[in-house]
């Protein structure tokens, strides 16, 4: 991978001297960014460009070539790649467009490219991207003339869309945030975000990684990489709704993935998911400052109104604003011209025109052990206070570094002055107290988050894998879902607390089994084709006598007669009626992007009406399972409201882990619903009453 | 009020020739903004300023003065105001600070000022503000040198904080959005936001009004004004959390009001509540374009990635993206250089470098009857495409006006170019597709919203006001809340469907009444001091026999013995057990800002666990009551989930209106809880089972 960023020599293929040739721009960018290696231009028309020869064919280039950059019409690409292979080139960036994003037929072209690449063990980025940038060595490969304002720094960017990538570069240049590496990944045919992310996590120059993705190549690997990354990873994942699916397909052929799963997976991996451009830039700004280590802020504002706005934002994001010590305030009170301000935190310095005093206040404040960071809000007119204000901003940066605490500076000034500050200062400038506070919140989130990653709970749990495998195989061979009793057996073999049950295929059997289990009983249809057994009348509860059982049995038989699929092999399941508890709903599925995913919610219509569910990608350990319970909106219900006792949370944790184990061990289980898991008071465990398992076809 | 904005002559009081005098800045601003009236400077030291005499006393000013602007130390203000009064001045702006926001003692000063004002029938704005601006006549009164970049336009601003107000002005100047009038309201001692809003709603130059508020003078009047306003009103209300309450008090002495009530009230009045600076500016931008009339947008983007991002945003805000007609696409397909793009909506024009064709596409698109507005996303480098791009933006504005459909233009370009566009074009420039879409969403919201205002449902409802008044009077005279049976009687007199009930003060009475009502019965403590009757065991349900009733009666008696307040005058209420239905919780209170407020939620812990409630300020009519039901998150429950029948929504509507009537008619009812209202299937009505009323002290 390193060669994609640190080639000693680059050949740009598709260059000519005609006015609208785009390959020429690449050569031009390399020269303007002072690329430290050799540059060869290649194009069938030959000629001379910038005083250098254009070679008609790649084979004619005299030296060795580390990296080929291809920008020729799509149909020519397989041939050109083959020439590259023959020349001994092992890395290429294909910037040409017109592949699968254009038409289905063109997908075939991609196949040809892949075949050529495999033949030569050649890795390539693209097609349909705009190229790489490495600010360290001046490798600048986009085919449009690039902004020279880009500064070398520590933020690296992987973008699935060239246009969005360019926008990022523009915003970063405008905020004077330094860039390290940039990749426009295009159709991700050979090298994808995971390959590049893996490289950047180890890359010495990169400290923060920012991804723009429209689709995921392999969500699971992405999660594993991010959760192991010591560097912050921000992800801007678009293409979330049905209406954008169409354009994404036509653009970079992204497949739509379930947005909820994506949200959960990113969160679980410790990635920061950002929603829009402004959020990305706002977060990247704070990343250039020392990390916030606690939630205690000092807010210093020149305007009372801005202080109020900042206090609202601090309250929204859960920051604490410790009072300034009395002695401290007395020290500074003498600087005020007219005593029209009372001092507190937020500190409203409206009356203080002496800016060096601001710096003293900041220094005294950052020294304090009960302050983790500061928000400084300053408004000025350049005409009057340019010098002092700029000096103060510089001092704020010095103090921030000295005390290793972030100082978010929010400035209200004329456009020109803001532009000047952004261009000439490395201190990030925020334009509203809300955005500054939001950024500080993110900084703290990185300090605090404990990423479990995709780790199963260690230790042996008594499970009977063979028994489960046998049940699944039987159903799979018959090409049918699992019967209710089989599903419950599977869960039983994995240590789930399953309610005592028995099957019956005749009334006599049912009465016998009823006698054995003991009344009151529940009677259910065992056949799984009817998804909502309860709704269609396939469940009878509270049967107190054999007579009740008989009536219920007949009713299920009548029901079965109406549905041929149910009638054939008619079977009922008897269960001992369970005690009332809190109904929990658990489920899982194999997700195309992330593999096994589990979900948890509270029954009693909370899931259906409020959509209150928590997802995780499996496997999870105990800590992650606990965090699922903490995240549910209805947590109060589980903790006990209105004098009710708390539910057995550990029983839920245990069940979540077993569910995670089961779906991880048996990918052939496509979907599973456990509804309900009845959970009792703390210490009294739970019981699975019903389950539905669907197998992969 | 008009004199505050259109005075023929202004006296600025507190002016001197010393270098740091602030009054001088006011005179300077008036001159720079070319104020069309006469200007007099007044200050005890006398002297000459800008070639004009400074009068030592207001009485010495030769001419008549329409408006006095006072910027002298707080303790001098009452005396100076008196001088103004004697001079015949009837309008003043007091910019001096150091009143209640500084100390409690200074509140007395405010009293003195009010007394002087009353003596002379003088109206004043402030104290503790930074003054007014009227861009129409150059009236510019802030005591700091102001930005000359401000442009005359149709947006007027009322700000409770001078600092925040200045920030608004800065942002508006930077976006080149025209301003009409501006007021910094300060402590709102005499003239408040309602007085000024009332004026601006009638003001010819003002088309959009934007308020920044930290506290409300009279929320109810504010609502009435806004709901009757044909002009859009945006409100940025800060001071929402506990930590900002402190600073707000020290700043403009705002009292904290319940944020949820504020939210509901603004929404109900049809105001747009904005959360931060950027949202305000984003919304003001779209206000300069024709209003969006429907939800069908065309998205035209130069980058596929931005098109994806825009499509996500459109999906988030519920916009529809109708396909472009086949014939239309064919017409334009010939312009594409290499056919690498497939055409849909969003239209990704990545390959099209011919900008005039963009304009043709836009024109053809806006012509279409199935398109209500457009989002145009364009990225360019000024160096290469400055001319064409600027021309295109201008054309977009022309087309937008011609077809009276908004075209939101989102530009990605270098900072300098963006600054240029903002400075020289009146077309608003958005910097991300998300913000542009959010703004379009707001535009549509104005078109669609139907404001009911504070209107009771017309028509006579059978109520017995006298009976209610008598019950309330009895309890108020005894200085106690209402007994359960009294509360239910009050509701009965207002036409609520109350469950049949009876009182008893002895076991014999209870058994007699039980016989009369018929079993099964519920038995409840009648005394209202125990807030959660149910939790403490004050409610017994499902009593099937006289024996059950007896046992329950004894238990309540035991309970009463433990609580002296309950024991005294021990009374129980018997109710016929109601049928099961959907439990609804209704309530209301007298809010300090808005008067009677009613609230509605679904029982069964949804209110407590999810906080799922909807509020309105009373009175409401039937349409507003229906909108409350539509807004509840658990609406699915009321419509019937899982084969359950829908609840009787009209019964809830009816009860909400009666509750609104009751709280409006009897402001002495401080709080009311109806919990539960049991609601049955559609057509079967509901029944109030329990209610608690607390009276004003």
Coordinates of C-alpha atoms in Angstrom, one line a residue, chain A residues 130 161-168 184 251 277, chain B residues 303-306 412:
Chain A
X130 CA -10.0 11.5 -8.9
X161 CA -16.9 10.5 -4.1
X162 CA -14.4 12.8 -5.8
X163 CA -16.7 15.8 -5.6
X164 CA -17.3 15.4 -1.9
X165 CA -13.6 14.8 -1.4
X166 CA -12.7 18.0 -3.2
X167 CA -15.3 19.8 -1.0
X168 CA -13.5 18.5 2.1
X184 CA -10.6 9.3 -3.9
X251 CA -22.5 7.2 -9.1
X277 CA -20.2 18.6 6.0
Chain B
X303 CA -21.0 16.1 -8.4
X304 CA -22.5 12.7 -7.9
X305 CA -21.4 12.6 -4.3
X306 CA -23.1 15.9 -3.5
X412 CA -18.4 24.9 -3.3

